[in-house]
Coordinates of C-alpha atoms and ligand atoms in Angstrom, one line a residue:
M138 CA -34.7 132.8 -1.9
T139 CA -34.5 130.0 0.8
I140 CA -35.0 126.5 -0.1
L141 CA -35.8 123.8 2.8
A142 CA -34.3 120.4 2.3
L143 CA -35.9 117.8 4.4
T144 CA -33.6 114.9 4.9
G145 CA -32.6 111.7 7.0
G146 CA -30.0 109.0 6.2
V147 CA -27.3 108.6 3.7
G148 CA -29.2 109.0 0.5
G149 CA -30.9 112.5 1.7
A150 CA -27.1 113.5 2.8
K151 CA -25.9 113.0 -0.7
L152 CA -28.4 115.3 -2.2
C153 CA -27.8 117.8 0.7
L154 CA -24.0 117.9 -0.5
G155 CA -25.1 118.8 -4.0
L156 CA -27.4 121.5 -2.7
A157 CA -24.7 122.8 -0.4
R158 CA -22.2 123.1 -3.4
V159 CA -25.0 125.0 -5.4
L160 CA -26.5 127.2 -2.8
A161 CA -24.9 129.6 -0.1
P162 CA -25.4 129.1 3.6
E163 CA -28.2 131.9 3.5
E164 CA -30.0 130.3 0.6
V165 CA -30.8 126.9 2.1
V166 CA -31.6 125.2 5.4
F167 CA -31.2 121.5 6.2
V168 CA -34.0 120.0 8.3
V169 CA -33.1 116.6 9.7
N170 CA -35.1 113.7 11.0
T171 CA -33.9 113.0 14.6
G172 CA -36.5 110.0 15.0
D173 CA -33.2 107.7 14.8
D174 CA -31.9 109.3 18.0
F175 CA -31.4 107.2 21.2
E176 CA -29.4 107.4 24.4
H177 CA -26.5 105.0 24.4
L178 CA -23.7 104.6 26.5
G179 CA -24.6 107.7 28.1
F180 CA -24.6 109.6 25.0
H181 CA -27.3 111.3 23.1
I182 CA -26.7 109.8 19.5
S183 CA -28.2 111.7 16.6
P184 CA -27.3 109.6 13.6
D185 CA -29.0 111.6 10.8
V186 CA -27.7 114.9 12.3
D187 CA -24.3 113.4 12.4
T188 CA -24.4 111.9 8.9
L189 CA -25.5 115.4 7.3
T190 CA -22.9 117.3 9.5
Y191 CA -19.8 114.9 8.2
T192 CA -21.2 114.8 4.7
L193 CA -21.1 118.6 4.4
A194 CA -17.9 118.6 6.1
D195 CA -16.4 116.1 3.5
A196 CA -15.6 114.0 6.6
A197 CA -18.0 111.1 6.1
N198 CA -16.9 107.5 5.7
P199 CA -17.6 107.4 1.8
V200 CA -18.4 103.5 2.0
A201 CA -20.8 103.2 4.9
G202 CA -21.9 107.0 4.7
W203 CA -22.4 107.0 8.3
G204 CA -19.5 107.9 10.8
R205 CA -16.1 109.6 10.0
Q206 CA -13.6 108.5 7.3
G207 CA -10.2 107.3 8.4
E208 CA -11.6 106.2 11.7
T209 CA -9.8 104.0 14.1
W210 CA -11.8 101.6 16.5
H211 CA -9.8 101.5 19.7
F212 CA -12.6 102.5 21.8
T213 CA -15.1 99.8 20.6
E214 CA -12.4 97.2 20.9
A215 CA -11.5 98.1 24.5
L216 CA -15.2 98.5 25.2
E217 CA -15.6 94.8 23.9
E218 CA -13.0 93.8 26.2
L219 CA -14.8 95.2 29.3
G220 CA -18.1 93.6 28.3
G221 CA -19.7 96.7 26.9
E222 CA -22.3 97.1 24.2
T223 CA -20.5 97.2 21.0
W224 CA -23.2 96.4 18.2
F225 CA -23.6 100.1 17.7
R226 CA -20.1 101.1 16.8
L227 CA -18.5 104.3 17.8
G228 CA -15.1 105.3 15.8
D229 CA -12.7 107.0 18.0
K230 CA -13.0 110.6 16.3
D231 CA -16.9 110.0 16.1
L232 CA -16.7 109.3 20.0
A233 CA -15.2 112.9 20.5
L234 CA -18.3 114.3 18.8
H235 CA -20.4 112.4 21.0
V236 CA -18.5 113.5 24.1
R237 CA -18.6 117.1 22.9
R238 CA -22.4 116.9 22.2
R239 CA -23.0 115.5 25.8
E240 CA -21.0 118.3 27.2
L241 CA -23.1 121.0 25.4
L242 CA -26.3 119.4 26.0
A243 CA -25.3 119.2 29.9
A244 CA -24.3 122.9 29.8
G245 CA -28.2 123.8 28.6
Q246 CA -27.6 124.0 24.8
S247 CA -30.4 122.6 22.8
L248 CA -29.6 119.9 20.0
T249 CA -29.9 122.8 17.5
G250 CA -27.3 124.7 19.5
A251 CA -24.9 121.8 19.9
T252 CA -25.4 120.8 16.4
A253 CA -24.6 124.3 15.3
Q254 CA -21.2 124.4 17.3
I255 CA -20.1 121.0 16.2
A256 CA -20.8 121.8 12.7
Q257 CA -18.7 125.1 13.2
G258 CA -16.0 123.0 14.5
L259 CA -16.0 121.0 11.3
G260 CA -16.0 123.9 9.0
V261 CA -19.6 123.5 8.0
S262 CA -21.4 127.0 7.5
H263 CA -24.5 125.7 6.3
R264 CA -27.6 125.5 8.6
I265 CA -28.2 122.2 9.9
L266 CA -31.7 122.1 12.1
P267 CA -32.8 119.1 13.8
M268 CA -36.8 118.8 12.8
S269 CA -37.4 119.6 16.6
D270 CA -35.2 119.9 19.8
D271 CA -37.8 117.9 21.6
P272 CA -37.4 114.0 21.7
V273 CA -39.1 112.0 18.9
R274 CA -38.4 108.2 18.7
T275 CA -39.2 106.3 15.6
L276 CA -40.9 102.9 16.9
V277 CA -40.7 100.2 14.4
H278 CA -43.6 97.8 14.8
T279 CA -42.8 94.3 13.6
R280 CA -44.5 90.9 13.6
D281 CA -42.3 90.2 16.8
G282 CA -43.4 93.4 18.5
P283 CA -42.0 96.9 18.6
L284 CA -38.3 97.9 18.2
A285 CA -36.5 101.0 19.0
F286 CA -35.4 102.3 15.7
Q287 CA -31.6 101.5 16.1
H288 CA -32.3 98.1 17.2
Y289 CA -34.4 97.3 14.4
F290 CA -31.8 99.0 11.9
V291 CA -28.4 98.1 13.2
R292 CA -28.8 95.5 16.0
D293 CA -31.1 93.4 13.9
R294 CA -30.0 94.6 10.6
C295 CA -33.4 95.4 9.4
A296 CA -34.4 91.7 9.4
P297 CA -37.7 92.1 11.3
E298 CA -40.7 92.1 9.0
V299 CA -42.4 95.5 9.6
T300 CA -46.0 96.2 10.1
G301 CA -45.8 100.0 10.9
F302 CA -44.3 102.8 12.4
D303 CA -44.9 105.2 15.2
F304 CA -43.1 108.6 16.2
H305 CA -43.1 108.6 19.9
G306 CA -43.2 112.2 21.3
A307 CA -44.0 113.7 18.0
A308 CA -47.4 114.9 18.9
S309 CA -46.0 117.1 21.8
A310 CA -42.9 118.2 20.0
S311 CA -42.5 121.6 18.9
V312 CA -40.9 122.3 15.5
N313 CA -37.7 123.8 15.2
P314 CA -38.5 127.6 15.9
A315 CA -35.3 128.4 13.8
I316 CA -37.0 127.0 10.7
P317 CA -37.8 130.2 8.6
F318 CA -40.8 129.2 7.0
E319 CA -41.7 132.5 6.1
Q320 CA -38.9 133.0 3.8
V321 CA -39.3 129.5 2.2
T322 CA -39.6 129.6 -1.5
G323 CA -39.1 126.0 -2.4
V324 CA -39.1 122.7 -0.5
V325 CA -36.9 119.4 -1.3
I326 CA -38.0 116.2 0.0
C327 CA -34.6 114.5 -0.6
P328 CA -34.2 110.5 -1.6
S329 CA -34.4 109.3 2.0
N330 CA -36.5 106.4 3.4
P331 CA -40.3 108.1 3.2
F332 CA -41.4 105.9 6.1
V333 CA -38.5 106.3 8.7
S334 CA -36.6 109.4 7.6
V335 CA -39.3 111.6 6.1
D336 CA -42.6 110.8 7.7
P337 CA -41.1 111.6 11.0
V338 CA -40.1 115.1 10.0
L339 CA -43.5 115.6 8.7
A340 CA -45.1 114.3 11.9
V341 CA -43.8 117.1 13.9
P342 CA -46.8 119.6 14.5
G343 CA -46.3 122.6 12.6
M344 CA -44.0 121.3 9.9
R345 CA -46.5 120.4 7.4
E346 CA -48.7 123.6 8.2
G347 CA -45.3 126.0 8.1
I348 CA -44.5 124.4 4.7
R349 CA -48.0 124.6 3.4
H350 CA -48.4 128.3 4.7
S351 CA -45.3 129.4 2.9
G352 CA -47.2 128.8 -0.3
A353 CA -43.8 127.4 -1.7
P354 CA -43.6 124.4 -4.2
V355 CA -42.6 121.0 -2.6
V356 CA -40.8 118.4 -4.6
A357 CA -39.9 115.0 -3.6
V358 CA -36.8 113.1 -5.1
S359 CA -37.9 109.2 -5.5
P360 CA -35.6 107.1 -3.3
I361 CA -36.8 104.0 -5.3
V362 CA -35.0 103.6 -8.7
G363 CA -36.2 100.5 -11.0
G364 CA -37.9 98.9 -8.0
A365 CA -35.3 99.0 -5.6
A366 CA -33.8 101.5 -2.9
I367 CA -30.3 102.5 -3.7
K368 CA -29.3 102.2 0.0
G369 CA -31.1 100.8 3.0
P370 CA -34.4 99.1 3.7
T371 CA -37.1 101.1 1.8
A372 CA -38.0 98.5 -0.8
K373 CA -38.0 95.8 1.8
M374 CA -40.4 97.9 4.2
M375 CA -42.8 98.7 1.2
Q376 CA -42.8 95.1 0.1
E377 CA -43.7 94.1 4.0
L378 CA -46.2 96.9 4.1
G379 CA -48.0 95.3 1.2
V380 CA -47.1 98.0 -1.5
P381 CA -45.1 97.5 -4.6
A382 CA -41.5 98.9 -4.3
T383 CA -42.1 101.3 -7.2
T384 CA -41.6 104.9 -7.7
V385 CA -45.3 105.2 -8.5
E386 CA -46.0 104.2 -4.9
V387 CA -43.6 106.6 -3.3
A388 CA -45.3 109.3 -5.4
K389 CA -48.7 108.1 -4.0
H390 CA -47.1 108.2 -0.5
Y391 CA -46.2 111.9 -1.0
A392 CA -49.1 112.9 -3.2
Q393 CA -51.2 114.8 -0.8
F394 CA -48.2 117.1 0.2
V395 CA -45.9 117.6 -2.8
T396 CA -46.5 119.3 -5.9
G397 CA -43.9 117.8 -8.1
F398 CA -41.9 114.6 -8.0
V399 CA -38.4 113.7 -9.4
I400 CA -38.4 110.2 -11.3
D401 CA -35.0 108.6 -12.4
A402 CA -34.6 108.0 -16.0
V403 CA -34.9 104.3 -15.4
D404 CA -38.3 104.5 -14.4
A405 CA -39.4 107.4 -17.3
D406 CA -42.0 105.1 -18.3
A407 CA -43.8 105.9 -14.7
E408 CA -44.2 109.5 -15.5
G409 CA -47.6 109.4 -16.8
E410 CA -49.1 107.4 -13.7
V411 CA -47.2 110.0 -11.4
Q412 CA -48.5 113.0 -13.5
A413 CA -52.1 111.1 -13.2
L414 CA -51.8 111.7 -9.5
G415 CA -51.7 115.4 -9.9
L416 CA -48.2 116.0 -9.7
A417 CA -45.7 117.8 -11.9
T418 CA -42.9 115.5 -13.0
T419 CA -39.4 115.7 -14.1
V420 CA -37.2 112.9 -15.3
T421 CA -33.3 112.9 -14.6
Q422 CA -30.5 110.8 -13.2
T423 CA -31.3 110.5 -9.7
V424 CA -28.5 108.0 -8.7
M425 CA -25.5 109.8 -7.2
R426 CA -22.4 108.0 -7.4
S427 CA -20.0 111.1 -8.0
L428 CA -19.9 114.6 -6.4
D429 CA -20.9 115.9 -9.9
D430 CA -23.9 113.7 -9.8
R431 CA -24.7 115.3 -6.4
I432 CA -24.6 118.8 -7.9
D433 CA -26.1 117.9 -11.3
L434 CA -29.2 116.5 -9.1
A435 CA -29.2 119.6 -7.0
R436 CA -29.4 121.8 -10.1
A437 CA -32.1 119.7 -11.8
V438 CA -34.2 119.8 -8.6
L439 CA -33.8 123.4 -8.1
A440 CA -34.7 124.2 -11.7
F441 CA -37.7 122.0 -11.2
L442 CA -38.8 124.2 -8.3
D443 CA -38.3 127.3 -10.3
G444 CA -40.2 126.0 -13.2
G445 CA -42.8 123.2 -13.6
A446 CA -43.1 122.2 -10.1
Q447 CA -46.0 124.5 -9.3
A448 CA -49.3 122.8 -8.5
G449 CA -50.8 120.9 -11.4
L450 CA -48.1 122.2 -14.0
K451 CA -46.4 119.3 -16.1
S452 CA -42.7 119.7 -17.1
Ligands
FO1_248 N1 -25.0 102.1 11.1 C1 -24.9 100.5 11.1 O1 -25.4 99.8 10.3 N2 -23.8 99.9 12.2 C2 -23.2 100.8 13.1 O2 -22.6 100.3 14.0 C3 -23.8 102.3 13.1 C4 -23.1 103.2 14.0 C5 -23.4 104.4 13.9 C6 -22.6 105.3 14.9 C7 -22.8 106.7 14.7 C8 -23.8 107.0 13.8 O3 -24.0 108.5 13.8 C9 -24.7 106.3 12.7 C10 -24.2 104.9 13.0 N3 -24.8 104.0 12.0 C11 -24.6 102.8 12.1 C12 -25.9 104.4 11.0 C13 -27.1 104.7 11.7 O4 -27.7 103.6 12.5 C14 -27.9 105.1 10.7 O5 -27.2 106.1 9.8 C15 -29.3 105.9 10.8 O6 -29.9 105.9 12.0 C16 -30.3 105.8 9.7 O7 -29.9 106.3 8.7

């Protein structure tokens, strides 16, 4: 059995931790969005890869979700004094990861290879695979023109009104060859932002085909609960794109690709509408506050994959 988990951002990383507690390293592969990556201060910054790595290493900042816990900020403060860019804050321990990754990349390692060495250094034995080792950059189209992802997300604090997204470089990117599609028995789309965390992963040529060819059931966990995103700009983006910020709308977004959809108990009344899209459904608590919540949701998702998430079955 090999589960493929597609993830990005803080919300997705929470479910990945639950899956990592339930599945052995040889039973699951985490495929991570790299559309948020950018070159900054001479470093290749890979936020979703690092958020997942720190999360699986139990080293993530539990409040922010990104960066490391127990950080100090001497580098950023000193950079400020020198007039450097500090809108994108790098903690002192996090800085070591960026220095190490730059060293590994400069020595010819792929992002996958560098990620594996860093994960190993942090005691993570689960497989963390960037969706591609080729550059893919999410471009956020707004009323005031296009923005690089981190300029939208961090520098401008998700304030600009979005009109659409492009994944620059996706068309010529190669899907990560380390993804074992032929062994995949189930696919989980984690509760990440569908537009800027999941869509970039699915935009890599060969990703959808590899998953479809595996014949494995594909389930998505709704990142919207009760009309709101647990974290991040998902609901705001949906409203700005002219769609209601509802779990049903997320199900529609995924309907052509997934066989099952995981709905939070708060939205149980939406189950019929989601089933009418031809999706199997399961209702459970998807809001993850504790480690137990993460583990319970992972178990519920795996049970759903084993049971009712075959195309067309209702559970
Ligand atoms: N997010 C912020 O809102 N502010 C920051 O200063 C910031 C710094 C940062 C540094 C390293 C890293 O791996 C992530 C960082 N993030 C920051 C989060 C990042 O922008 C987002 O996690 C993803 O790009 C979207 O999920």
